[in-house]
PDB file of C-alpha atoms in Angstrom:
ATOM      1  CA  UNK F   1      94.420 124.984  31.276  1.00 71.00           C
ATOM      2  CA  UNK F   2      97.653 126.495  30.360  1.00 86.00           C
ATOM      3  CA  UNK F   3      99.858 127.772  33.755  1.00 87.00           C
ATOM      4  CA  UNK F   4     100.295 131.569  32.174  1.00 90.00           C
ATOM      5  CA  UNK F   5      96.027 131.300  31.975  1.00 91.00           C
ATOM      6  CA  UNK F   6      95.773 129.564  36.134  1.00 91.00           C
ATOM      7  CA  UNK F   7      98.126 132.808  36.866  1.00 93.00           C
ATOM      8  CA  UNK F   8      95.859 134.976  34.671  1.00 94.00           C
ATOM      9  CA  UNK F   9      92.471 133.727  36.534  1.00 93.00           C
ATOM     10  CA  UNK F  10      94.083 133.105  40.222  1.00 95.00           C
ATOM     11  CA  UNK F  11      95.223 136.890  40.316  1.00 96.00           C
ATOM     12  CA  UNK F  12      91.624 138.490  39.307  1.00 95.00           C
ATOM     13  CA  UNK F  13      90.346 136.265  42.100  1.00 95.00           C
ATOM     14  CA  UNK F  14      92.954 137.016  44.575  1.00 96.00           C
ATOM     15  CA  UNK F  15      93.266 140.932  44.171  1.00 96.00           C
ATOM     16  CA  UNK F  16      89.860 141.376  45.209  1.00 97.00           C
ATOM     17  CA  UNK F  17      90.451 138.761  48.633  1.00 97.00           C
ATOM     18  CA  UNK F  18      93.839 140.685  49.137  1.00 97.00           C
ATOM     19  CA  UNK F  19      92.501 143.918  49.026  1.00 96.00           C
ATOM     20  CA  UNK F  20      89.766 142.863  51.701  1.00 96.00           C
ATOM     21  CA  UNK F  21      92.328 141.609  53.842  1.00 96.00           C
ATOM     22  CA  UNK F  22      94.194 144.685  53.676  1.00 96.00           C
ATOM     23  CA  UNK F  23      97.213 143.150  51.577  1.00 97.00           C
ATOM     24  CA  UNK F  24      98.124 143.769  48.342  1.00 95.00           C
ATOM     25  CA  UNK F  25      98.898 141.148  45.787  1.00 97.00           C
ATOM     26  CA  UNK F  26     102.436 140.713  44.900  1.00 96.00           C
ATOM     27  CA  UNK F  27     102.544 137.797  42.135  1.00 96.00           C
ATOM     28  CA  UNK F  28     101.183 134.873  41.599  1.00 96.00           C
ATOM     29  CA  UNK F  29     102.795 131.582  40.027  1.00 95.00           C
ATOM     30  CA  UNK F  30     102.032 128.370  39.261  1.00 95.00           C
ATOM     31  CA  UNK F  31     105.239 126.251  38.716  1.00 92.00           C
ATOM     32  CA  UNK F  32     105.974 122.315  38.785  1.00 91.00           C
ATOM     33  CA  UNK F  33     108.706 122.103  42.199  1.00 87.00           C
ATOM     34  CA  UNK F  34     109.930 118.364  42.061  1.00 87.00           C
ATOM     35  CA  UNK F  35     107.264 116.143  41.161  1.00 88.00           C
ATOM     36  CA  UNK F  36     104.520 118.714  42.798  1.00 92.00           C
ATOM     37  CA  UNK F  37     102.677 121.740  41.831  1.00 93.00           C
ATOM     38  CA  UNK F  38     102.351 124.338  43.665  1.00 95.00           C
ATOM     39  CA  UNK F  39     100.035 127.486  43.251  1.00 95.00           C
ATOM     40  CA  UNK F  40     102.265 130.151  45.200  1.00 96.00           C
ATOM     41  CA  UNK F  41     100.166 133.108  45.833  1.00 97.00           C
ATOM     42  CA  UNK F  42     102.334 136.366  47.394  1.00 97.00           C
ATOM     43  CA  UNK F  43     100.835 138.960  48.980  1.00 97.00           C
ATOM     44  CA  UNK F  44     102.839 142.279  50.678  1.00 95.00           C
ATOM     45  CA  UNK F  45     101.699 145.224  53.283  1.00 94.00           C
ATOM     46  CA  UNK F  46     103.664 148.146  53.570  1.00 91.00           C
ATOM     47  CA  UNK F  47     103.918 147.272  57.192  1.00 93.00           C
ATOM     48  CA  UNK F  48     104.406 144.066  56.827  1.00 92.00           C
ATOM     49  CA  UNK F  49     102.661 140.507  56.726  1.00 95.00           C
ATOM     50  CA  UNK F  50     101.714 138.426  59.182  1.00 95.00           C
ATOM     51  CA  UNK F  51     100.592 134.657  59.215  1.00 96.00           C
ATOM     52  CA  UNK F  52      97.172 135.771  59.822  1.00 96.00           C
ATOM     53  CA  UNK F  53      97.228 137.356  56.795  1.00 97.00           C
ATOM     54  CA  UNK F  54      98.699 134.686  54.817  1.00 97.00           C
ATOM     55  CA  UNK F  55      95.945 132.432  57.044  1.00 97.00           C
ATOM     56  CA  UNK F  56      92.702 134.981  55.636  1.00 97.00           C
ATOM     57  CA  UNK F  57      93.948 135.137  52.052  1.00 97.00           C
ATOM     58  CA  UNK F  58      94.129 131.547  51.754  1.00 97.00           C
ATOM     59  CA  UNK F  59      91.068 130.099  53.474  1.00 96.00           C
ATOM     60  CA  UNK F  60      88.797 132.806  51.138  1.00 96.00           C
ATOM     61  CA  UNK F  61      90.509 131.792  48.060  1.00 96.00           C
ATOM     62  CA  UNK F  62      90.690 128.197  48.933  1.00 93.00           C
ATOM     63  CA  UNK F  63      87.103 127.055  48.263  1.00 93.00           C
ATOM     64  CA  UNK F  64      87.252 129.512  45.140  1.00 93.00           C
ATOM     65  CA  UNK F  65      89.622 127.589  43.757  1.00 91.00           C
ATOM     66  CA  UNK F  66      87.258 124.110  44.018  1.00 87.00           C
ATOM     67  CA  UNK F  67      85.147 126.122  41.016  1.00 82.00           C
ATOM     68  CA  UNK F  68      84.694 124.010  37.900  1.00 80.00           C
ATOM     69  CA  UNK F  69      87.191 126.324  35.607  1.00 79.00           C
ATOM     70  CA  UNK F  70      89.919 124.778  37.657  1.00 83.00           C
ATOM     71  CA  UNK F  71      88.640 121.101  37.676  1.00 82.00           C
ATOM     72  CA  UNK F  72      91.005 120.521  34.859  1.00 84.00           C
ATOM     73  CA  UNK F  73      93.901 122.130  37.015  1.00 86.00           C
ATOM     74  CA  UNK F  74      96.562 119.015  38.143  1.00 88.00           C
ATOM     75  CA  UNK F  75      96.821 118.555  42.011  1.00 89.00           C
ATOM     76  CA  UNK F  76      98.383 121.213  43.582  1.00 92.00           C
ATOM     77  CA  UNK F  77      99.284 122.405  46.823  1.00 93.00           C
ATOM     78  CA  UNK F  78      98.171 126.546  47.663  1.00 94.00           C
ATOM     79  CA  UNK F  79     101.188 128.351  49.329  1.00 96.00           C
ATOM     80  CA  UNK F  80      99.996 131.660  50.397  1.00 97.00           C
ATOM     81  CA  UNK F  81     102.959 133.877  51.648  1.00 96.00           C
ATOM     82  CA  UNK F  82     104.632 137.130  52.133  1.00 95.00           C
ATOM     83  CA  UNK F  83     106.817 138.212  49.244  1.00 93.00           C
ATOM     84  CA  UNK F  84     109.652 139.232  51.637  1.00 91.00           C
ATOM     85  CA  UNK F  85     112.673 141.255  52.486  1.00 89.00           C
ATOM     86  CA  UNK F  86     114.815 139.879  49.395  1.00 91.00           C
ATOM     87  CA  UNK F  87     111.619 139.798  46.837  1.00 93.00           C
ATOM     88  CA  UNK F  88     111.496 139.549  43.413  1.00 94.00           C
ATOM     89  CA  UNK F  89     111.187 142.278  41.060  1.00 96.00           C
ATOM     90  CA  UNK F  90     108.928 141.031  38.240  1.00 93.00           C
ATOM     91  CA  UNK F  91     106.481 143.642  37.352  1.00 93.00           C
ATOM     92  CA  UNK F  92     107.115 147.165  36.484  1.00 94.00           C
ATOM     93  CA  UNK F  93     104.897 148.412  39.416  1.00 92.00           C
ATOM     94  CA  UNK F  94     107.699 146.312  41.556  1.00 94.00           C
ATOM     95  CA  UNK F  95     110.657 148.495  40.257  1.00 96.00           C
ATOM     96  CA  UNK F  96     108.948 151.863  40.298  1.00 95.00           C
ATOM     97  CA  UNK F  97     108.181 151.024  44.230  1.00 93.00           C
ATOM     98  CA  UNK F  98     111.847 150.382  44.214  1.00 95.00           C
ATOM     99  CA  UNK F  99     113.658 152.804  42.407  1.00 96.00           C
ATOM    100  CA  UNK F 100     116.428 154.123  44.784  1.00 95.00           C
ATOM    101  CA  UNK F 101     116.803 150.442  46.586  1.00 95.00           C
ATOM    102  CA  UNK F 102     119.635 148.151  46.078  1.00 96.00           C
ATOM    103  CA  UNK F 103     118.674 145.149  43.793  1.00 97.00           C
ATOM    104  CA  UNK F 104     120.779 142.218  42.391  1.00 97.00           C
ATOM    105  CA  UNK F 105     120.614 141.252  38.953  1.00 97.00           C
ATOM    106  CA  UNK F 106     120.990 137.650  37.636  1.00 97.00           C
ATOM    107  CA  UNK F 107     121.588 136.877  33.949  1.00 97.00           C
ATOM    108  CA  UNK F 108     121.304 133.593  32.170  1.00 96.00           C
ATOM    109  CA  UNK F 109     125.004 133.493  31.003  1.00 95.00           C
ATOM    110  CA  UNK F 110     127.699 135.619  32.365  1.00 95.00           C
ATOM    111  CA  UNK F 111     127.923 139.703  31.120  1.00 93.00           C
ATOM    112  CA  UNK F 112     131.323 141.362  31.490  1.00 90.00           C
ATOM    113  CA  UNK F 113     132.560 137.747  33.090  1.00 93.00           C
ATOM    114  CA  UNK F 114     129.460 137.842  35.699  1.00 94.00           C
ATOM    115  CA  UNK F 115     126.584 135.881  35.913  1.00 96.00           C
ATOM    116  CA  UNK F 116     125.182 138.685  38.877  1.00 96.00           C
ATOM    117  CA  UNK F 117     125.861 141.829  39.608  1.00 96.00           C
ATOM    118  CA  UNK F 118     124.503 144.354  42.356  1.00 96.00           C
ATOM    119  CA  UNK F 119     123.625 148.307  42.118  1.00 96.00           C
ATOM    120  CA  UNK F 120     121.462 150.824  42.937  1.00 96.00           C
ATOM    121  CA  UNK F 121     118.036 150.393  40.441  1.00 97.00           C
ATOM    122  CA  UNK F 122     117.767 154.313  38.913  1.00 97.00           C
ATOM    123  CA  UNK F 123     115.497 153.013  36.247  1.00 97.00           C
ATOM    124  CA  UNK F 124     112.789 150.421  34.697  1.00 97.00           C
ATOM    125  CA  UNK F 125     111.497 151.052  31.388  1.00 95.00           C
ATOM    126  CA  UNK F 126     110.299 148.052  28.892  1.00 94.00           C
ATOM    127  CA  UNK F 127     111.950 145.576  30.642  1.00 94.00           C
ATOM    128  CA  UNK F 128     115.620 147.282  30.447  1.00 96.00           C
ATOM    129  CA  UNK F 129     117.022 147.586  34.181  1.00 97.00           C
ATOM    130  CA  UNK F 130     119.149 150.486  34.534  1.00 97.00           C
ATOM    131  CA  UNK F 131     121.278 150.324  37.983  1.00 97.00           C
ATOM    132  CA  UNK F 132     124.253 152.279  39.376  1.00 96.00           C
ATOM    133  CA  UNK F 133     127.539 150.273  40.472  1.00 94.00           C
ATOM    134  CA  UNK F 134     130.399 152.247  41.735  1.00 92.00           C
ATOM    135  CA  UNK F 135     129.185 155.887  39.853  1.00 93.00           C
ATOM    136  CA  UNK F 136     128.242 153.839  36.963  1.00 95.00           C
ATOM    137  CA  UNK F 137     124.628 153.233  34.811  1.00 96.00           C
ATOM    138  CA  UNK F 138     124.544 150.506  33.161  1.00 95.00           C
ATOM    139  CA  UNK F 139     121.711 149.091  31.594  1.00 96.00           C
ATOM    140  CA  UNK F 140     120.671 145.278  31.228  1.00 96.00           C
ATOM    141  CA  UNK F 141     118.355 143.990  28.605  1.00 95.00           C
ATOM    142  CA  UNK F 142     115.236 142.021  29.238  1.00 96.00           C
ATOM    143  CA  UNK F 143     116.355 138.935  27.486  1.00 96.00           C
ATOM    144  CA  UNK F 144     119.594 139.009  29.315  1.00 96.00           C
ATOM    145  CA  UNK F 145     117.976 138.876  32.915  1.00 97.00           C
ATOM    146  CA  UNK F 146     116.777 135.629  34.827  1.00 96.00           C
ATOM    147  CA  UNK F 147     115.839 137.431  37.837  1.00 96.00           C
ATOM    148  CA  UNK F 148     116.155 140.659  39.662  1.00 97.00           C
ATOM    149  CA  UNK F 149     115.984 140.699  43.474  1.00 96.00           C
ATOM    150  CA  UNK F 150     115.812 143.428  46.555  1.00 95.00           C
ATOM    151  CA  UNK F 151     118.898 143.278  48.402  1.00 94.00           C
ATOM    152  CA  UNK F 152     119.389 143.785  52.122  1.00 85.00           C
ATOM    153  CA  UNK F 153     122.018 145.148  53.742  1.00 76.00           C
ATOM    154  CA  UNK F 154     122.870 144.606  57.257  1.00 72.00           C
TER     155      UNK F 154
END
């Protein structure tokens, strides 16, 4: 089984568990860290998560996960977590919640000399990130951007 298809199947079971637990479901990824899988499962709660959260999400999906459509999964280890202060922006349900907030933006090879820059997100459409930087729109195209993050600042 293919990671993008684990993501695909992990996420219809987890939505339903999150939503019972009072979370929603942030993302879900399935990535080789070292020599180790991991199955990272991030949930989020407008007022905020908790371990016991984290702790309910994972012990329902756990023995879900021992089905046979996963036998032919590779050992893993199931990370179930809060997707945090400084989260990633990956879906366009992330940057509509976020319009307004201030994000950085990573790129795979420097733009304008930078490899990040930081603004204001004013818009999300098709993958193009439009932010604000000193009065300024600028807009960044999909292929361009590695990651975009929430900022904090303190």
């Amino acid at each position: 089984m293919q990671a993008k298809e684990i993501v695909k199947r992990v996420s219809a079971l987890a939505e339903p568990i999150c939503a019972q637990a009072g979370v929603q479901l942030w993302d879900v990824e399935f990535e080789k860290e070292g020599g180790q899988y991991m199955l990272i499962v991030t949930i989020d709660r407008d007022e905020g998560v908790n371990i016991d959260h984290c702790e309910t999400v994972s012990r329902a999906l756990d023995p879900l996960l021992d089905a046979r459509e996963f036998s032919s999964m590779p050992p893993y280890t199931l990370c179930v977590s809060s997707a945090g202060l400084e989260r990633r922006l990956k879906k366009p349900a992330h940057f509509e919640k976020f319009l307004g907030s201030t994000v950085e933006v990573k790129f795979y090879k420097p733009i304008d000399g930078a490899k990040t820059v930081q603004g204001v997100l004013t818009a999300y459409e098709d993958g193009y990130v439009t932010i604000e930087i000193d009065g300024q729109r600028r807009v960044y195209e999909p292929q361009d951007i590695a990651a975009v993050r929430l900022t904090i600042e303190f």
